[in-house]
PDB file of C-alpha atoms in Angstrom:
ATOM      1  CA  MET A 608       0.221  -0.023   0.035  1.00  0.00           C
ATOM      2  CA  SER A 609       1.336   3.212  -1.249  1.00  0.00           C
ATOM      3  CA  ASN A 610       1.552   6.059   1.553  1.00  0.00           C
ATOM      4  CA  PHE A 611       0.923   9.959   1.010  1.00  0.00           C
ATOM      5  CA  THR A 612       3.825  12.170   2.800  1.00  0.00           C
ATOM      6  CA  HIS A 613       2.516  13.721   5.652  1.00  0.00           C
ATOM      7  CA  SER A 614      -0.721  12.328   4.727  1.00  0.00           C
ATOM      8  CA  GLU A 615      -2.170  12.719   8.167  1.00  0.00           C
ATOM      9  CA  ASN A 616      -2.118  16.471   7.288  1.00  0.00           C
ATOM     10  CA  ILE A 617      -5.152  15.976   5.073  1.00  0.00           C
ATOM     11  CA  LYS A 618      -7.842  17.989   6.717  1.00  0.00           C
ATOM     12  CA  THR A 619     -10.448  17.983   3.984  1.00  0.00           C
ATOM     13  CA  ILE A 620     -11.662  15.388   1.606  1.00  0.00           C
ATOM     14  CA  ALA A 621     -13.925  16.756  -0.927  1.00  0.00           C
ATOM     15  CA  TYR A 622     -16.452  14.563  -3.441  1.00  0.00           C
ATOM     16  CA  LEU A 623     -18.764  14.807  -6.272  1.00  0.00           C
ATOM     17  CA  GLY A 624     -22.431  14.548  -5.862  1.00  0.00           C
ATOM     18  CA  THR A 625     -25.426  14.127  -3.038  1.00  0.00           C
ATOM     19  CA  SER A 626     -25.770  11.979  -0.182  1.00  0.00           C
ATOM     20  CA  GLY A 627     -25.505   8.009  -1.175  1.00  0.00           C
ATOM     21  CA  SER A 628     -23.683   8.919  -4.421  1.00  0.00           C
ATOM     22  CA  PHE A 629     -21.465   6.569  -6.245  1.00  0.00           C
ATOM     23  CA  THR A 630     -18.746   9.612  -5.559  1.00  0.00           C
ATOM     24  CA  GLU A 631     -19.254   9.476  -2.023  1.00  0.00           C
ATOM     25  CA  ILE A 632     -18.859   5.439  -1.699  1.00  0.00           C
ATOM     26  CA  ALA A 633     -15.829   5.815  -3.705  1.00  0.00           C
ATOM     27  CA  LYS A 634     -15.170   8.847  -0.980  1.00  0.00           C
ATOM     28  CA  ASP A 635     -15.511   6.460   1.900  1.00  0.00           C
ATOM     29  CA  TYR A 636     -13.155   3.717  -0.074  1.00  0.00           C
ATOM     30  CA  PHE A 637     -10.383   5.934  -0.518  1.00  0.00           C
ATOM     31  CA  ALA A 638     -10.848   7.359   3.220  1.00  0.00           C
ATOM     32  CA  GLU A 639     -10.653   3.783   4.640  1.00  0.00           C
ATOM     33  CA  LYS A 640      -7.737   2.359   2.594  1.00  0.00           C
ATOM     34  CA  TYR A 641      -5.710   5.431   3.626  1.00  0.00           C
ATOM     35  CA  SER A 642      -6.939   6.057   6.879  1.00  0.00           C
ATOM     36  CA  ILE A 643      -7.840   9.625   6.386  1.00  0.00           C
ATOM     37  CA  ASN A 644      -9.817  11.012   9.196  1.00  0.00           C
ATOM     38  CA  ALA A 645     -10.927  14.386   7.734  1.00  0.00           C
ATOM     39  CA  TYR A 646     -13.821  16.827   7.027  1.00  0.00           C
ATOM     40  CA  GLN A 647     -15.859  15.450   4.060  1.00  0.00           C
ATOM     41  CA  MET A 648     -17.228  18.252   1.965  1.00  0.00           C
ATOM     42  CA  PRO A 649     -19.285  17.417  -0.804  1.00  0.00           C
ATOM     43  CA  PHE A 650     -19.691  19.927  -3.975  1.00  0.00           C
ATOM     44  CA  ARG A 651     -21.781  19.979  -7.100  1.00  0.00           C
ATOM     45  CA  THR A 652     -19.372  20.176  -9.996  1.00  0.00           C
ATOM     46  CA  ILE A 653     -16.114  18.664 -10.820  1.00  0.00           C
ATOM     47  CA  LYS A 654     -14.629  22.240 -11.389  1.00  0.00           C
ATOM     48  CA  GLU A 655     -15.725  23.337  -7.670  1.00  0.00           C
ATOM     49  CA  ILE A 656     -13.660  20.209  -6.396  1.00  0.00           C
ATOM     50  CA  VAL A 657     -10.405  20.901  -8.491  1.00  0.00           C
ATOM     51  CA  ALA A 658     -10.700  24.691  -7.573  1.00  0.00           C
ATOM     52  CA  TYR A 659     -11.145  24.037  -3.859  1.00  0.00           C
ATOM     53  CA  VAL A 660      -8.001  21.303  -4.036  1.00  0.00           C
ATOM     54  CA  GLU A 661      -5.920  23.815  -5.803  1.00  0.00           C
ATOM     55  CA  ASN A 662      -6.600  26.685  -3.389  1.00  0.00           C
ATOM     56  CA  ASN A 663      -6.237  24.261   0.011  1.00  0.00           C
ATOM     57  CA  GLU A 664      -2.773  22.130   0.320  1.00  0.00           C
ATOM     58  CA  GLU A 665      -4.553  20.215   3.163  1.00  0.00           C
ATOM     59  CA  ALA A 666      -7.241  19.166   0.831  1.00  0.00           C
ATOM     60  CA  VAL A 667      -7.904  16.118  -1.560  1.00  0.00           C
ATOM     61  CA  GLY A 668     -10.675  15.490  -3.586  1.00  0.00           C
ATOM     62  CA  VAL A 669     -12.652  12.279  -5.210  1.00  0.00           C
ATOM     63  CA  ILE A 670     -14.025  12.470  -8.597  1.00  0.00           C
ATOM     64  CA  PRO A 671     -14.916   9.992 -11.718  1.00  0.00           C
ATOM     65  CA  ILE A 672     -12.454   9.919 -14.109  1.00  0.00           C
ATOM     66  CA  GLU A 673     -14.152   7.053 -16.623  1.00  0.00           C
ATOM     67  CA  ASN A 674     -16.986   4.732 -16.767  1.00  0.00           C
ATOM     68  CA  THR A 675     -16.914   1.587 -18.755  1.00  0.00           C
ATOM     69  CA  LYS A 676     -20.581   2.267 -20.565  1.00  0.00           C
ATOM     70  CA  GLU A 677     -20.331   6.057 -20.638  1.00  0.00           C
ATOM     71  CA  GLY A 678     -16.529   6.717 -21.413  1.00  0.00           C
ATOM     72  CA  ILE A 679     -13.852   9.437 -20.218  1.00  0.00           C
ATOM     73  CA  VAL A 680     -15.081  11.997 -17.981  1.00  0.00           C
ATOM     74  CA  ARG A 681     -13.837  14.885 -19.915  1.00  0.00           C
ATOM     75  CA  GLU A 682     -14.858  17.888 -17.058  1.00  0.00           C
ATOM     76  CA  THR A 683     -12.117  15.642 -15.030  1.00  0.00           C
ATOM     77  CA  ASN A 684      -9.315  15.791 -17.270  1.00  0.00           C
ATOM     78  CA  ASP A 685      -9.872  19.273 -18.713  1.00  0.00           C
ATOM     79  CA  ASN A 686      -9.961  20.728 -14.889  1.00  0.00           C
ATOM     80  CA  ILE A 687      -6.800  18.949 -13.748  1.00  0.00           C
ATOM     81  CA  ILE A 688      -4.895  19.972 -17.005  1.00  0.00           C
ATOM     82  CA  ASN A 689      -6.191  23.568 -16.684  1.00  0.00           C
ATOM     83  CA  SER A 690      -5.673  23.894 -12.938  1.00  0.00           C
ATOM     84  CA  ILE A 691      -2.935  27.068 -12.519  1.00  0.00           C
ATOM     85  CA  ASN A 692      -1.022  24.876  -9.258  1.00  0.00           C
ATOM     86  CA  GLU A 693       0.671  21.869 -11.494  1.00  0.00           C
ATOM     87  CA  ASN A 694       1.201  20.277  -8.125  1.00  0.00           C
ATOM     88  CA  ILE A 695      -2.271  19.171  -8.392  1.00  0.00           C
ATOM     89  CA  LYS A 696      -2.350  15.764  -9.592  1.00  0.00           C
ATOM     90  CA  ILE A 697      -3.724  12.420  -9.237  1.00  0.00           C
ATOM     91  CA  LEU A 698      -2.659  10.314  -5.778  1.00  0.00           C
ATOM     92  CA  SER A 699      -4.503   7.058  -6.047  1.00  0.00           C
ATOM     93  CA  GLU A 700      -7.347   5.298  -8.137  1.00  0.00           C
ATOM     94  CA  ALA A 701      -9.980   3.068  -7.920  1.00  0.00           C
ATOM     95  CA  VAL A 702     -12.393   1.042  -9.974  1.00  0.00           C
ATOM     96  CA  LEU A 703     -15.916   0.641  -8.321  1.00  0.00           C
ATOM     97  CA  PRO A 704     -18.931  -0.931  -9.339  1.00  0.00           C
ATOM     98  CA  ALA A 705     -21.857   1.427 -10.327  1.00  0.00           C
ATOM     99  CA  ASN A 706     -24.532  -1.009  -8.531  1.00  0.00           C
ATOM    100  CA  ASN A 707     -28.132   0.712  -8.430  1.00  0.00           C
ATOM    101  CA  CYS A 708     -30.568  -0.835  -5.704  1.00  0.00           C
ATOM    102  CA  LEU A 709     -34.137  -0.848  -5.664  1.00  0.00           C
ATOM    103  CA  LEU A 710     -34.827   0.558  -2.151  1.00  0.00           C
ATOM    104  CA  SER A 711     -38.181   1.324  -0.020  1.00  0.00           C
ATOM    105  CA  LYS A 712     -39.239   1.436   3.568  1.00  0.00           C
ATOM    106  CA  ASN A 713     -41.392  -1.792   2.686  1.00  0.00           C
ATOM    107  CA  SER A 714     -39.454  -4.826   2.849  1.00  0.00           C
ATOM    108  CA  GLU A 715     -41.809  -6.608   0.209  1.00  0.00           C
ATOM    109  CA  ILE A 716     -40.975  -6.052  -3.732  1.00  0.00           C
ATOM    110  CA  TYR A 717     -44.550  -7.298  -4.583  1.00  0.00           C
ATOM    111  CA  ASN A 718     -46.050  -4.468  -2.752  1.00  0.00           C
ATOM    112  CA  ILE A 719     -44.512  -1.782  -4.976  1.00  0.00           C
ATOM    113  CA  THR A 720     -46.836   0.652  -7.268  1.00  0.00           C
ATOM    114  CA  GLY A 721     -44.590   3.427  -7.425  1.00  0.00           C
ATOM    115  CA  LEU A 722     -40.967   4.278  -7.876  1.00  0.00           C
ATOM    116  CA  ILE A 723     -39.620   7.901  -7.331  1.00  0.00           C
ATOM    117  CA  ALA A 724     -36.225   8.557  -9.345  1.00  0.00           C
ATOM    118  CA  PRO A 725     -34.323  11.563 -11.539  1.00  0.00           C
ATOM    119  CA  ALA A 726     -34.515  10.229 -15.464  1.00  0.00           C
ATOM    120  CA  PRO A 727     -31.041   9.060 -15.590  1.00  0.00           C
ATOM    121  CA  ALA A 728     -31.586   6.780 -12.929  1.00  0.00           C
ATOM    122  CA  ILE A 729     -34.814   5.379 -14.613  1.00  0.00           C
ATOM    123  CA  ALA A 730     -32.991   4.808 -17.683  1.00  0.00           C
ATOM    124  CA  ARG A 731     -29.858   2.846 -16.606  1.00  0.00           C
ATOM    125  CA  CYS A 732     -32.441   0.560 -14.772  1.00  0.00           C
ATOM    126  CA  GLN A 733     -35.273   0.614 -17.752  1.00  0.00           C
ATOM    127  CA  GLU A 734     -34.996  -3.461 -18.291  1.00  0.00           C
ATOM    128  CA  TYR A 735     -35.437  -4.128 -14.689  1.00  0.00           C
ATOM    129  CA  ILE A 736     -38.590  -1.744 -14.262  1.00  0.00           C
ATOM    130  CA  LYS A 737     -40.450  -2.944 -17.363  1.00  0.00           C
ATOM    131  CA  THR A 738     -39.992  -6.601 -16.153  1.00  0.00           C
ATOM    132  CA  GLN A 739     -39.986  -6.723 -12.166  1.00  0.00           C
ATOM    133  CA  LEU A 740     -42.158  -3.956 -11.459  1.00  0.00           C
ATOM    134  CA  PRO A 741     -45.833  -3.217 -12.527  1.00  0.00           C
ATOM    135  CA  LEU A 742     -47.010  -2.094 -15.692  1.00  0.00           C
ATOM    136  CA  HIS A 743     -49.116   0.831 -14.475  1.00  0.00           C
ATOM    137  CA  LEU A 744     -46.023   1.942 -12.199  1.00  0.00           C
ATOM    138  CA  ASN A 745     -46.617   5.467 -10.965  1.00  0.00           C
ATOM    139  CA  ILE A 746     -43.528   6.998 -11.533  1.00  0.00           C
ATOM    140  CA  ILE A 747     -42.339  10.442 -10.061  1.00  0.00           C
ATOM    141  CA  ASN A 748     -39.141  12.345 -11.454  1.00  0.00           C
ATOM    142  CA  THR A 749     -37.099  14.200  -9.357  1.00  0.00           C
ATOM    143  CA  THR A 750     -33.612  16.074  -9.992  1.00  0.00           C
ATOM    144  CA  ASP A 751     -31.670  13.869  -7.942  1.00  0.00           C
ATOM    145  CA  THR A 752     -31.591  10.531  -5.640  1.00  0.00           C
ATOM    146  CA  GLU A 753     -31.381  12.490  -2.448  1.00  0.00           C
ATOM    147  CA  GLU A 754     -34.440  14.379  -3.400  1.00  0.00           C
ATOM    148  CA  ALA A 755     -35.839  10.859  -3.917  1.00  0.00           C
ATOM    149  CA  ALA A 756     -35.114   9.784  -0.726  1.00  0.00           C
ATOM    150  CA  ARG A 757     -36.481  12.750   0.845  1.00  0.00           C
ATOM    151  CA  LEU A 758     -39.479  12.340  -0.909  1.00  0.00           C
ATOM    152  CA  LEU A 759     -40.229   8.960  -0.127  1.00  0.00           C
ATOM    153  CA  ASN A 760     -41.132   9.951   3.477  1.00  0.00           C
ATOM    154  CA  SER A 761     -44.276  11.791   1.951  1.00  0.00           C
ATOM    155  CA  TYR A 762     -45.579   8.779   0.523  1.00  0.00           C
ATOM    156  CA  ASN A 763     -46.802   5.756   1.582  1.00  0.00           C
ATOM    157  CA  LEU A 764     -45.146   2.110   1.874  1.00  0.00           C
ATOM    158  CA  THR A 765     -45.872   1.028  -1.632  1.00  0.00           C
ATOM    159  CA  TYR A 766     -43.350   3.475  -3.157  1.00  0.00           C
ATOM    160  CA  ALA A 767     -39.667   2.899  -3.947  1.00  0.00           C
ATOM    161  CA  ILE A 768     -36.600   4.536  -4.989  1.00  0.00           C
ATOM    162  CA  ILE A 769     -33.432   3.639  -6.915  1.00  0.00           C
ATOM    163  CA  GLY A 770     -30.193   4.476  -5.242  1.00  0.00           C
ATOM    164  CA  THR A 771     -27.110   2.805  -3.689  1.00  0.00           C
ATOM    165  CA  LYS A 772     -26.577   0.770  -0.764  1.00  0.00           C
ATOM    166  CA  LYS A 773     -25.234   3.635   0.890  1.00  0.00           C
ATOM    167  CA  THR A 774     -28.515   5.457   0.094  1.00  0.00           C
ATOM    168  CA  ALA A 775     -30.201   2.611   1.919  1.00  0.00           C
ATOM    169  CA  GLU A 776     -27.261   3.022   4.805  1.00  0.00           C
ATOM    170  CA  ILE A 777     -28.361   6.910   5.225  1.00  0.00           C
ATOM    171  CA  TYR A 778     -32.006   6.672   4.643  1.00  0.00           C
ATOM    172  CA  ASN A 779     -32.651   3.341   6.528  1.00  0.00           C
ATOM    173  CA  LEU A 780     -34.145   1.874   3.697  1.00  0.00           C
ATOM    174  CA  ASN A 781     -34.684  -1.812   2.523  1.00  0.00           C
ATOM    175  CA  ILE A 782     -32.501  -3.253  -0.312  1.00  0.00           C
ATOM    176  CA  LEU A 783     -35.267  -4.939  -2.517  1.00  0.00           C
ATOM    177  CA  ASN A 784     -33.150  -5.927  -5.125  1.00  0.00           C
ATOM    178  CA  ASP A 785     -29.493  -5.428  -6.135  1.00  0.00           C
ATOM    179  CA  ASN A 786     -27.918  -4.517  -9.337  1.00  0.00           C
ATOM    180  CA  ILE A 787     -30.717  -3.661 -11.344  1.00  0.00           C
ATOM    181  CA  ASN A 788     -29.117  -1.443 -14.177  1.00  0.00           C
ATOM    182  CA  ASN A 789     -29.100  -2.655 -17.709  1.00  0.00           C
ATOM    183  CA  ASP A 790     -25.483  -3.056 -18.036  1.00  0.00           C
ATOM    184  CA  LYS A 791     -24.478  -5.523 -15.194  1.00  0.00           C
ATOM    185  CA  ASN A 792     -20.826  -4.878 -15.601  1.00  0.00           C
ATOM    186  CA  ASN A 793     -20.898  -1.492 -15.690  1.00  0.00           C
ATOM    187  CA  TYR A 794     -17.784   0.306 -13.560  1.00  0.00           C
ATOM    188  CA  THR A 795     -16.598   3.539 -12.858  1.00  0.00           C
ATOM    189  CA  LYS A 796     -12.804   4.641 -12.412  1.00  0.00           C
ATOM    190  CA  PHE A 797     -12.434   7.158  -9.331  1.00  0.00           C
ATOM    191  CA  VAL A 798      -9.215   9.119  -9.148  1.00  0.00           C
ATOM    192  CA  MET A 799      -8.308  10.916  -5.430  1.00  0.00           C
ATOM    193  CA  ILE A 800      -6.421  14.055  -6.588  1.00  0.00           C
ATOM    194  CA  GLY A 801      -4.241  16.492  -4.376  1.00  0.00           C
ATOM    195  CA  SER A 802      -0.729  18.101  -3.714  1.00  0.00           C
ATOM    196  CA  PHE A 803       0.319  15.472  -1.471  1.00  0.00           C
ATOM    197  CA  GLU A 804       3.544  13.299  -2.618  1.00  0.00           C
ATOM    198  CA  THR A 805       3.170   9.813  -3.210  1.00  0.00           C
ATOM    199  CA  GLU A 806       5.915   6.980  -2.792  1.00  0.00           C
ATOM    200  CA  PRO A 807       6.731   4.008  -5.549  1.00  0.00           C
ATOM    201  CA  THR A 808       4.689   0.710  -5.094  1.00  0.00           C
ATOM    202  CA  GLU A 809       4.462  -2.741  -7.183  1.00  0.00           C
ATOM    203  CA  HIS A 810       1.036  -1.302  -8.442  1.00  0.00           C
ATOM    204  CA  SER A 811       2.307   2.355  -9.494  1.00  0.00           C
ATOM    205  CA  VAL A 812       0.766   3.994 -12.596  1.00  0.00           C
ATOM    206  CA  SER A 813       1.651   7.628 -13.977  1.00  0.00           C
ATOM    207  CA  SER A 814      -0.264   9.601 -16.312  1.00  0.00           C
ATOM    208  CA  ILE A 815       0.590  12.424 -18.634  1.00  0.00           C
ATOM    209  CA  ALA A 816      -1.198  14.617 -21.243  1.00  0.00           C
ATOM    210  CA  ILE A 817       0.458  16.244 -24.124  1.00  0.00           C
ATOM    211  CA  SER A 818       0.075  17.538 -27.281  1.00  0.00           C
ATOM    212  CA  ILE A 819       2.331  16.798 -30.309  1.00  0.00           C
ATOM    213  CA  PRO A 820       3.342  18.933 -33.592  1.00  0.00           C
ATOM    214  CA  ASP A 821       1.542  17.686 -36.968  1.00  0.00           C
ATOM    215  CA  VAL A 822       5.045  15.943 -38.041  1.00  0.00           C
ATOM    216  CA  PRO A 823       5.083  12.738 -39.216  1.00  0.00           C
ATOM    217  CA  GLY A 824       6.726   9.967 -36.968  1.00  0.00           C
ATOM    218  CA  VAL A 825       6.625  12.087 -33.797  1.00  0.00           C
ATOM    219  CA  LEU A 826       4.109  10.016 -32.006  1.00  0.00           C
ATOM    220  CA  TYR A 827       6.318   6.851 -32.828  1.00  0.00           C
ATOM    221  CA  LYS A 828       9.508   8.468 -31.113  1.00  0.00           C
ATOM    222  CA  ILE A 829       7.043   9.082 -27.939  1.00  0.00           C
ATOM    223  CA  VAL A 830       5.808   5.502 -27.918  1.00  0.00           C
ATOM    224  CA  LYS A 831       9.609   4.240 -29.089  1.00  0.00           C
ATOM    225  CA  GLU A 832      11.171   5.752 -25.994  1.00  0.00           C
ATOM    226  CA  PHE A 833       8.915   3.880 -23.417  1.00  0.00           C
ATOM    227  CA  ALA A 834       9.468   0.586 -25.823  1.00  0.00           C
ATOM    228  CA  ASP A 835      13.142   1.325 -25.466  1.00  0.00           C
ATOM    229  CA  ASN A 836      13.140   1.794 -21.952  1.00  0.00           C
ATOM    230  CA  ASN A 837      10.816  -1.251 -21.163  1.00  0.00           C
ATOM    231  CA  ILE A 838       7.718   0.663 -19.604  1.00  0.00           C
ATOM    232  CA  ASN A 839       4.561  -0.888 -20.463  1.00  0.00           C
ATOM    233  CA  ILE A 840       1.885   2.356 -21.904  1.00  0.00           C
ATOM    234  CA  ALA A 841      -0.949   0.638 -20.515  1.00  0.00           C
ATOM    235  CA  TYR A 842      -3.826   3.095 -21.781  1.00  0.00           C
ATOM    236  CA  ILE A 843      -3.511   5.902 -24.516  1.00  0.00           C
ATOM    237  CA  HIS A 844      -6.579   8.196 -25.170  1.00  0.00           C
ATOM    238  CA  ALA A 845      -6.969  11.368 -27.587  1.00  0.00           C
ATOM    239  CA  THR A 846      -9.368  14.103 -27.140  1.00  0.00           C
ATOM    240  CA  PRO A 847      -9.930  17.725 -28.783  1.00  0.00           C
ATOM    241  CA  SER A 848      -8.022  20.177 -27.146  1.00  0.00           C
ATOM    242  CA  ASN A 849      -9.858  23.102 -25.235  1.00  0.00           C
ATOM    243  CA  LEU A 850      -6.364  24.766 -24.813  1.00  0.00           C
ATOM    244  CA  GLN A 851      -6.092  25.575 -28.700  1.00  0.00           C
ATOM    245  CA  SER A 852      -8.080  24.922 -31.847  1.00  0.00           C
ATOM    246  CA  ASN A 853      -7.118  21.960 -34.012  1.00  0.00           C
ATOM    247  CA  GLU A 854      -5.278  20.256 -31.590  1.00  0.00           C
ATOM    248  CA  TYR A 855      -5.721  17.455 -29.661  1.00  0.00           C
ATOM    249  CA  ILE A 856      -4.637  16.264 -26.085  1.00  0.00           C
ATOM    250  CA  LEU A 857      -3.045  12.609 -26.113  1.00  0.00           C
ATOM    251  CA  TYR A 858      -3.490  10.957 -22.535  1.00  0.00           C
ATOM    252  CA  LEU A 859      -1.148   8.291 -21.553  1.00  0.00           C
ATOM    253  CA  ASP A 860      -1.055   5.840 -18.922  1.00  0.00           C
ATOM    254  CA  PHE A 861       2.083   3.934 -18.180  1.00  0.00           C
ATOM    255  CA  ILE A 862       3.337   1.480 -15.448  1.00  0.00           C
ATOM    256  CA  GLY A 863       5.744   2.821 -12.805  1.00  0.00           C
ATOM    257  CA  HIS A 864       6.358   5.771 -11.137  1.00  0.00           C
ATOM    258  CA  LEU A 865       8.168   9.232 -11.214  1.00  0.00           C
ATOM    259  CA  LYS A 866      10.581   8.483  -8.775  1.00  0.00           C
ATOM    260  CA  GLU A 867      11.857   5.454 -10.299  1.00  0.00           C
ATOM    261  CA  PRO A 868      15.126   6.738 -12.490  1.00  0.00           C
ATOM    262  CA  LYS A 869      13.779   5.081 -16.151  1.00  0.00           C
ATOM    263  CA  ILE A 870      10.221   6.671 -15.458  1.00  0.00           C
ATOM    264  CA  LYS A 871      11.747   9.942 -14.810  1.00  0.00           C
ATOM    265  CA  SER A 872      14.475   9.919 -17.497  1.00  0.00           C
ATOM    266  CA  THR A 873      11.877   8.566 -20.305  1.00  0.00           C
ATOM    267  CA  ILE A 874       9.497  11.597 -19.218  1.00  0.00           C
ATOM    268  CA  ASP A 875      12.752  14.007 -19.840  1.00  0.00           C
ATOM    269  CA  ASN A 876      13.306  12.410 -23.184  1.00  0.00           C
ATOM    270  CA  ILE A 877       9.612  12.849 -24.449  1.00  0.00           C
ATOM    271  CA  MET A 878       9.187  16.161 -23.650  1.00  0.00           C
ATOM    272  CA  GLN A 879      11.407  17.571 -26.344  1.00  0.00           C
ATOM    273  CA  TYR A 880       8.673  16.061 -28.836  1.00  0.00           C
ATOM    274  CA  THR A 881       5.795  17.737 -27.467  1.00  0.00           C
ATOM    275  CA  THR A 882       4.184  21.039 -27.762  1.00  0.00           C
ATOM    276  CA  TYR A 883       2.359  20.895 -24.510  1.00  0.00           C
ATOM    277  CA  PHE A 884       3.137  18.497 -21.356  1.00  0.00           C
ATOM    278  CA  ARG A 885       1.230  18.236 -18.347  1.00  0.00           C
ATOM    279  CA  PHE A 886       2.573  15.655 -15.482  1.00  0.00           C
ATOM    280  CA  MET A 887      -0.908  14.140 -13.668  1.00  0.00           C
ATOM    281  CA  GLY A 888       0.461  12.319 -11.146  1.00  0.00           C
ATOM    282  CA  SER A 889       2.471   8.802 -10.314  1.00  0.00           C
ATOM    283  CA  TYR A 890      -0.135   7.076  -8.162  1.00  0.00           C
ATOM    284  CA  GLU A 891      -1.298   4.019  -7.198  1.00  0.00           C
ATOM    285  CA  ARG A 892      -4.115   1.461  -8.305  1.00  0.00           C
ATOM    286  CA  ILE A 893      -6.008  -0.055  -5.742  1.00  0.00           C
TER     287      ILE A 893
END
């Protein structure tokens, strides 16, 4: 298990979403893994979290970066590379199941006649709703799961909501069915960001964001640097740059830590081929 230098100095852990959200679950996961005992602060947007962490060196933030169904969370990457404080980087990464549950004050699913949920949650669980719940189900739309959980108290015991196991824990609800998503293999990758130092472990990964000139062979030269140093590129992805028109940002994940000499020298070598370079962190996958 990697450690953060002076991790006991983490005073705040910021996270995205409302009570019971998947990011709150990820926040709890990171806090347990790294024994973080800090004030917990929810935010509505990824931009707000990155800005808060950028301006508070004793804070860390937990945000989603990729989902198996919906792909890259571009807002996360954009806000990290656009942060003025280049000490803000990824400290750790975890992949957790995006598991929706049917929750109710009732303990029997056959009693359910109504559903309170936001439209995206209904869409993610449409197959289950069609096949397992009444044909004439009364559906009440909300803005988010937290609102649905609060509204549940105003309705009789035949109503249910869609939420997480954390939602059930917070609002003292029964889990009538677990993993009711359309996609049973839906996972979200979360990262914890901050300005704390990390140490190399056998599970260390490093990430960079680069742009390269429109010149033949440049990408080949970069990949060759990794190959020549026996460094495995685990992931590469390109997105249009929001820093400059007609330019792309390449995101690369590769095995190893910046404190390893061959990683440091490889990064130093590839910088000569780039028009933009941002180190996004050396961190542990847990």
